Coordinates of C-alpha atoms in Angstrom, one line a residue:
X1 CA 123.6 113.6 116.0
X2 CA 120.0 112.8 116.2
X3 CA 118.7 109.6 117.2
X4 CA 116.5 107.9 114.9
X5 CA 114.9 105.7 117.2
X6 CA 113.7 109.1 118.6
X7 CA 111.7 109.9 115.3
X8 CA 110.5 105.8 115.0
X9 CA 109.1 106.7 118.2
X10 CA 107.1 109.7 117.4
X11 CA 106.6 107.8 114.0
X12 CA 104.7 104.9 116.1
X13 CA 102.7 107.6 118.3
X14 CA 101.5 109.4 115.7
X15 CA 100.1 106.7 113.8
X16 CA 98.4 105.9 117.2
X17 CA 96.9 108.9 117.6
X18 CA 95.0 109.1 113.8
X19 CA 94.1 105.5 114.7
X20 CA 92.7 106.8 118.1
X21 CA 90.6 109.9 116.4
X22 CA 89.4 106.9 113.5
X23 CA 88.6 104.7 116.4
X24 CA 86.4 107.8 118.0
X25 CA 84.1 108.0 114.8
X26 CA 83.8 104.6 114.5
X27 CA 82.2 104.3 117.8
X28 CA 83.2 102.6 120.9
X29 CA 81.7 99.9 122.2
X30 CA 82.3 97.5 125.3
X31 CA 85.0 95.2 123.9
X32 CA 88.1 95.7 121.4
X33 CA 87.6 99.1 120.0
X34 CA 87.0 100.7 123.7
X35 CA 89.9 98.3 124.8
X36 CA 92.4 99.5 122.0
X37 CA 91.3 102.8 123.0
X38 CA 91.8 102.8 126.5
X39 CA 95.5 101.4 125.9
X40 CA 96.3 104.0 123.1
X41 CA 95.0 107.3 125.1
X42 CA 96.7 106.0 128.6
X43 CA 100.1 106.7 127.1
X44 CA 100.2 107.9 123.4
X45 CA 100.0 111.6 124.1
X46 CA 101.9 111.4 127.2
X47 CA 104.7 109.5 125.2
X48 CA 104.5 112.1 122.6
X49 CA 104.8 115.4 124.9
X50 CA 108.0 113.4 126.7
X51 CA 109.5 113.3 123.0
X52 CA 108.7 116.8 122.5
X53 CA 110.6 117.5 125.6
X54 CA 113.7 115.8 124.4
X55 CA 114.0 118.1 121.2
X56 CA 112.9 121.2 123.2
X57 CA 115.6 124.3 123.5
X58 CA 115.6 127.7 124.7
X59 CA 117.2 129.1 121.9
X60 CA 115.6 131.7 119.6
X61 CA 112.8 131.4 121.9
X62 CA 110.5 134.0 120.6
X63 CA 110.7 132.6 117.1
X64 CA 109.6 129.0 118.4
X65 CA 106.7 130.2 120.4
X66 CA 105.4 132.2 117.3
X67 CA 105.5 130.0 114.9
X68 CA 103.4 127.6 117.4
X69 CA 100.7 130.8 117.6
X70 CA 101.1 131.5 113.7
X71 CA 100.0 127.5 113.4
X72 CA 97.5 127.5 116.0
X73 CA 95.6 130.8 114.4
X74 CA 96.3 129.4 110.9
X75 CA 94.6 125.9 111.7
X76 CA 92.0 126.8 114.4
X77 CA 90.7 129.0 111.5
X78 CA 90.6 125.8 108.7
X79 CA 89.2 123.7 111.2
X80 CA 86.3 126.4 112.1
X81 CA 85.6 126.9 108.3
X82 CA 86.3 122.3 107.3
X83 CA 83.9 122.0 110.1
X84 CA 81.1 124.7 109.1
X85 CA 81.6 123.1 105.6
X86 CA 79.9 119.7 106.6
X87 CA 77.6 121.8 109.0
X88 CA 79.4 120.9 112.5
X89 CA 80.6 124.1 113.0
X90 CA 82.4 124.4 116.6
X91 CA 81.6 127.5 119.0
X92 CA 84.7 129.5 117.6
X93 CA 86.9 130.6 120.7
X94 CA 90.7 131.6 120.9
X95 CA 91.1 130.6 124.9
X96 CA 89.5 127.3 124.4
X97 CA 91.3 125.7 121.5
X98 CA 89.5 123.5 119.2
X99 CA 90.0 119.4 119.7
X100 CA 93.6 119.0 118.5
X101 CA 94.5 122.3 118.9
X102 CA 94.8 121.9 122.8
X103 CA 98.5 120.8 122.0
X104 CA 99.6 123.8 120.1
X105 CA 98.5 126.1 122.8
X106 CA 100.1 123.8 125.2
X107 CA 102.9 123.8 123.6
X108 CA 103.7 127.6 124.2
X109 CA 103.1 127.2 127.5
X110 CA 106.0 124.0 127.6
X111 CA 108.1 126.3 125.8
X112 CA 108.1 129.0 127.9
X113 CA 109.5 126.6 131.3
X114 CA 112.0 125.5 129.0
X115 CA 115.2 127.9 130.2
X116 CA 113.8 127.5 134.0
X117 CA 114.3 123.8 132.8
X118 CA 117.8 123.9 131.4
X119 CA 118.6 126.1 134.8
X120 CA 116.9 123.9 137.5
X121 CA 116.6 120.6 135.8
X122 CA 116.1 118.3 138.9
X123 CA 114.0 121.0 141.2
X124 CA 111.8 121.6 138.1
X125 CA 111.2 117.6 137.6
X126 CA 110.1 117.3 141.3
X127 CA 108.0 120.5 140.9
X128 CA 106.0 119.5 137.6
X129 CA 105.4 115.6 139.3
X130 CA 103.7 117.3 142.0
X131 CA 101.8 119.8 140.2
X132 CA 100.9 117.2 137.0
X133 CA 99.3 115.3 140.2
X134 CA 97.7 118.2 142.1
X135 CA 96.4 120.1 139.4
X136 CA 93.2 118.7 139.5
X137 CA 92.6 120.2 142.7
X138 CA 92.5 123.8 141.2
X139 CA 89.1 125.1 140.4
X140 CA 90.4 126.9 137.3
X141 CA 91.9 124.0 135.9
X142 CA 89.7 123.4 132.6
X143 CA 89.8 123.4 129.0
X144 CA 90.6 127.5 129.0
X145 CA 93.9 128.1 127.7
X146 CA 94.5 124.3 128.0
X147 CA 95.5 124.9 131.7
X148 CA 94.9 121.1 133.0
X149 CA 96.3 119.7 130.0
X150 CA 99.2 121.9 130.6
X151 CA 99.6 121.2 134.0
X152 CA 98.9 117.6 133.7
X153 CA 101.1 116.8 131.2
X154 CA 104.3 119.1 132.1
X155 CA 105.6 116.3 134.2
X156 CA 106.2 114.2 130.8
X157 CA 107.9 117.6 129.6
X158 CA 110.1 118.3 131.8
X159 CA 111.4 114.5 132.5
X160 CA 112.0 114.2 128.3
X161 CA 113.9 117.8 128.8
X162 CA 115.8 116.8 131.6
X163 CA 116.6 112.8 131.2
X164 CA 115.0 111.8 127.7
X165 CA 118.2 111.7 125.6
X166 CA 119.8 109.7 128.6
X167 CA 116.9 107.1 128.5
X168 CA 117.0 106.9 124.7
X169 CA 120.9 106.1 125.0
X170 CA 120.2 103.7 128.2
X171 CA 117.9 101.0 126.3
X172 CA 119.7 101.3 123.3
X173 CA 121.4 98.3 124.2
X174 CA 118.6 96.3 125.7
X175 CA 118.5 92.6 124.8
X176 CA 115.4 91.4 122.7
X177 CA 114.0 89.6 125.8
X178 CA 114.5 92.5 128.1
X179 CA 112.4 94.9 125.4
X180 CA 109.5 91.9 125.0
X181 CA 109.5 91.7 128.8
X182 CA 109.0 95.5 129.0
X183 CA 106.4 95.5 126.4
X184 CA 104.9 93.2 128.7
X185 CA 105.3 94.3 132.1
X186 CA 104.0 98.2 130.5
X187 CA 101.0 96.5 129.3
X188 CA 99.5 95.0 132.2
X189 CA 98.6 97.9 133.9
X190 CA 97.1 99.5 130.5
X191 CA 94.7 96.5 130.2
X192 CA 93.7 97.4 134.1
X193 CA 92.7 100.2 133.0
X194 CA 90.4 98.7 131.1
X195 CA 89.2 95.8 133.2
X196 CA 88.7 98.7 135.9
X197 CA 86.3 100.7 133.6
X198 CA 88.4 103.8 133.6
X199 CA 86.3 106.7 132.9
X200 CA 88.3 108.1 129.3
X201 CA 87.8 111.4 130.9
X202 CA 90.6 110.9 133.3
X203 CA 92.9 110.1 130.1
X204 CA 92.6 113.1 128.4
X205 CA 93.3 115.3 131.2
X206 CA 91.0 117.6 130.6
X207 CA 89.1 118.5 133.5
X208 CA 89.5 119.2 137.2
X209 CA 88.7 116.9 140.0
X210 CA 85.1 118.3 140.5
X211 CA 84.4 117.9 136.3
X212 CA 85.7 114.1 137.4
X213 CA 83.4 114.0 140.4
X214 CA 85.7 113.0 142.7
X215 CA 87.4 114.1 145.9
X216 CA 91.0 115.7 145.7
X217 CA 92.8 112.8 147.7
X218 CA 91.1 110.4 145.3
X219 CA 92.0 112.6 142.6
X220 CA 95.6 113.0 143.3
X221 CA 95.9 108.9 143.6
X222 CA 93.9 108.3 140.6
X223 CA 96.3 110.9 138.8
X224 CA 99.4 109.5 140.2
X225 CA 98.9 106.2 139.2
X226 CA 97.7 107.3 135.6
X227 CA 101.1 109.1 135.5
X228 CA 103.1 106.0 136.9
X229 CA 101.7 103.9 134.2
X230 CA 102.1 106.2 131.5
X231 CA 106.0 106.3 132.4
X232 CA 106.2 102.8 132.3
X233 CA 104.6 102.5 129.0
X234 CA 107.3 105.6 127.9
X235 CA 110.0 103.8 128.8
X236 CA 108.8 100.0 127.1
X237 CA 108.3 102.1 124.0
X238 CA 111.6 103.6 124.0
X239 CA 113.4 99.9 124.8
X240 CA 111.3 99.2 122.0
X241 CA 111.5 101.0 119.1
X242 CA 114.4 99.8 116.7
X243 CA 117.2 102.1 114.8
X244 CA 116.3 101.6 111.5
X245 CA 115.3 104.0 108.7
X246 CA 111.9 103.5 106.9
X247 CA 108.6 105.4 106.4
X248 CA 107.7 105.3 110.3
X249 CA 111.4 107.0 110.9
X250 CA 109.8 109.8 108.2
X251 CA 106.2 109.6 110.0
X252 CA 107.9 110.7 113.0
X253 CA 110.4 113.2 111.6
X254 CA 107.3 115.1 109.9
X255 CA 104.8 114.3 112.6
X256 CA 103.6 117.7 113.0
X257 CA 102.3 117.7 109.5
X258 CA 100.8 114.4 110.3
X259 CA 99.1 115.9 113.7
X260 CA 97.7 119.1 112.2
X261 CA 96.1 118.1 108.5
X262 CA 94.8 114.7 109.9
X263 CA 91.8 115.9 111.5
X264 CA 90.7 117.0 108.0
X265 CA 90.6 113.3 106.7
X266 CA 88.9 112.5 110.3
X267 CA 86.1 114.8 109.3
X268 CA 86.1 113.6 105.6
X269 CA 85.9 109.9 106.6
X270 CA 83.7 110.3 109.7
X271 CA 79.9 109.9 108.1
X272 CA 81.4 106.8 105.9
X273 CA 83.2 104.9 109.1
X274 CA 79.9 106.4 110.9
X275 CA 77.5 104.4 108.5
X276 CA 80.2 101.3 108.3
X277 CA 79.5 100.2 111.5
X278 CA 76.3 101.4 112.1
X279 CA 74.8 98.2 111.9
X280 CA 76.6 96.6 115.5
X281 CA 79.3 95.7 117.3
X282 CA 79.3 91.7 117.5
X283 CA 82.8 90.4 117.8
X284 CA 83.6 89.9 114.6
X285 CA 82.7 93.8 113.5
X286 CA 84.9 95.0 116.6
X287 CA 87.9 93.6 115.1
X288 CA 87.1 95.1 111.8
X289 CA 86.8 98.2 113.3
X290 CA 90.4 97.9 114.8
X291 CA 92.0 96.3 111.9
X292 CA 90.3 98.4 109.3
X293 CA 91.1 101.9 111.2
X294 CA 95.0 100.6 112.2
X295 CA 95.6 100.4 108.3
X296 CA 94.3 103.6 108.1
X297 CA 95.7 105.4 110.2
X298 CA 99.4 103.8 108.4
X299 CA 98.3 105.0 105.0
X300 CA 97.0 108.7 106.6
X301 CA 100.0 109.1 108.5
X302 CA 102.7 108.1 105.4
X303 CA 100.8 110.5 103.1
X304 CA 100.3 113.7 105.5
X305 CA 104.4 113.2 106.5
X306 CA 105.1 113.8 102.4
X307 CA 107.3 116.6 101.5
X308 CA 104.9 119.0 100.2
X309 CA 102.5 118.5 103.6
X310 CA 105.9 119.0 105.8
X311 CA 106.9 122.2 103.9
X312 CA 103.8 123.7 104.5
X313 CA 103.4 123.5 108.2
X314 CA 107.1 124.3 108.6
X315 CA 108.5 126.6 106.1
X316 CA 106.2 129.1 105.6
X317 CA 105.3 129.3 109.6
X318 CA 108.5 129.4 110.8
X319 CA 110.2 132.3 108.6
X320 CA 107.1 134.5 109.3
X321 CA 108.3 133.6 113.0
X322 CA 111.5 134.5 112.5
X323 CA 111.1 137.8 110.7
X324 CA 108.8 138.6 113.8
X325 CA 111.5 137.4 116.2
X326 CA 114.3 139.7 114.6
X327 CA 112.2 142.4 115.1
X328 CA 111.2 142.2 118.3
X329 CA 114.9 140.7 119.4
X330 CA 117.4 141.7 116.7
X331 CA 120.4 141.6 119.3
X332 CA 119.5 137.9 120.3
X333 CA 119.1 136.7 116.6
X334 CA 122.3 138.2 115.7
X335 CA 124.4 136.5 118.4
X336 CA 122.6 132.8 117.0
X337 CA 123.5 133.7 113.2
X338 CA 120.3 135.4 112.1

């Protein structure tokens, strides 16, 4: 049976990460918007790529990794033509996926570990800490194919695979004061970040030590510790989050549809925030900024995650993938009820 504190999880992350992308067009300056920033990109999409982890499987393999390339075709293509419309047109490229569309791609690659996973749990959990750590140090390690994010990020993969439902089952239980004292304790280091003028560059994983002008053993520690504190902040959330029903617990059962068509409303709202706060960023218009964006990003999230959004990033996708997976594996859909 499926945990629902898994899906209020995802529900709270994905919320976070349209409030992040409204908090980008708003503009960042030095106080509460680059601060809520800072906090949300240290461990939002790391906390999100652990919880994709926990639901990953090797079965019907080939029809999961299509329907992620179906979806990343089918909305690298809408987000080339939405951004041509307002005449922001991207440079269109299929190994260098467009802004959100890093995940999707990175996503295959996930996949595609996942039975070397389920084999070698604990040797592939060592192997993914040191390479999230080290992959900076590889000179190939850029945006193409979304190899650093990738690489980066497999460690959160792997650890959701291998221990996430354990986790989930261990803070179930937690007392109230344990979970505020988490909250807490993950925090701290998150507003360090922040005090310590962390470059955002090193949060979206992105780029190789050279692109971060740094050396490698600076690299590797700076890396280490970003991926120390993004654990910590994984496991407050999942002490955290409550097992209820509600529309977060939907938010995060539909969060794909949430993920891929909220870009669009970015783009729509972007020249309107844009203009908004064009006029400065005194204390009192910081806080605007946050609040005004963190109800928006509620309201985006709980209309993207309706039925009719869901079916159409699901349905259609995934029984084109399977009528390409039956062809190319008949014998393997047949033994899974095909």
């Amino acid at each position: 049976m499926r945990d629902s504190r898994l899906d209020v999880a995802k529900g709270v992350l994905i919320i976070l990460v349209v409030f992040g992308h409204l908090l980008t067009r708003v503009g960042l300056g030095d106080g509460l918007t680059d601060l809520a920033y800072t906090v949300i990109y240290a461990f939002h999409m790391p906390a999100f790529i652990f919880l994709a982890g926990v639901t990953a499987k090797s079965t019907r393999l080939v029809e999961r990794i299509a329907t992620f390339v179906i979806l990343l075709a089918a909305f690298q293509t809408l987000y080339y033509v939405a951004e041509r419309w307002v005449g922001d047109a991207f440079a269109w490229s299929w190994t260098d996926p467009h802004w959100i569309m890093w995940f999707l791609l990175a996503m295959i690659w996930w996949t595609l570990t996942v039975p070397f996973i389920e084999r070698f749990p604990r040797t592939l959990v060592a192997v993914s800490a040191v390479v999230g750590v080290c992959a900076g140090v590889l000179p190939f390690a850029g945006a193409d194919l979304s190899i650093s994010r990738t690489l980066v990020f497999w460690p959160f993969f792997v650890v959701g695979k291998v221990y996430g439902k354990k986790l989930l089952a261990f803070t179930a239980g937690f007392p109230l004061w344990t979970r505020v004292g988490g909250c807490v304790v993950a925090l701290l280091p998150l507003l360090a970040l922040f005090v310590a003028d962390t470059d955002n560059s090193w949060l979206y994983g992105s780029g190789n030590f050279d692109h971060l002008e740094v050396s490698d053993l600076r690299g590797m520690l700076i890396r280490a510790c970003l991926t120390l504190i993004a654990f910590l902040a994984i496991f407050a959330l999942l002490a955290a989050v409550p097992d209820v029903r509600g529309p977060i617990t939907v938010m995060g059962e539909r969060s794909l549809s949430v993920y891929l068509f909220h870009g669009f409303v970015v783009i729509a709202l972007a020249p309107a925030l844009e203009e908004f706060f064009a006029g400065g960023y005194g204390h009192a218009v910081q806080i605007g900024a946050v609040v005004l964006c963190g109800f928006a990003a509620f309201g985006i999230a709980f209309v993207l995650s309706l039925k009719p959004l869901h079916w159409v990033v699901s349905t259609p996708p995934k029984k084109a993938a399977a009528a390409f997976a039956s062809l190319v594996t008949p014998r393997e859909h047949s033994r899974n009820g095909r």
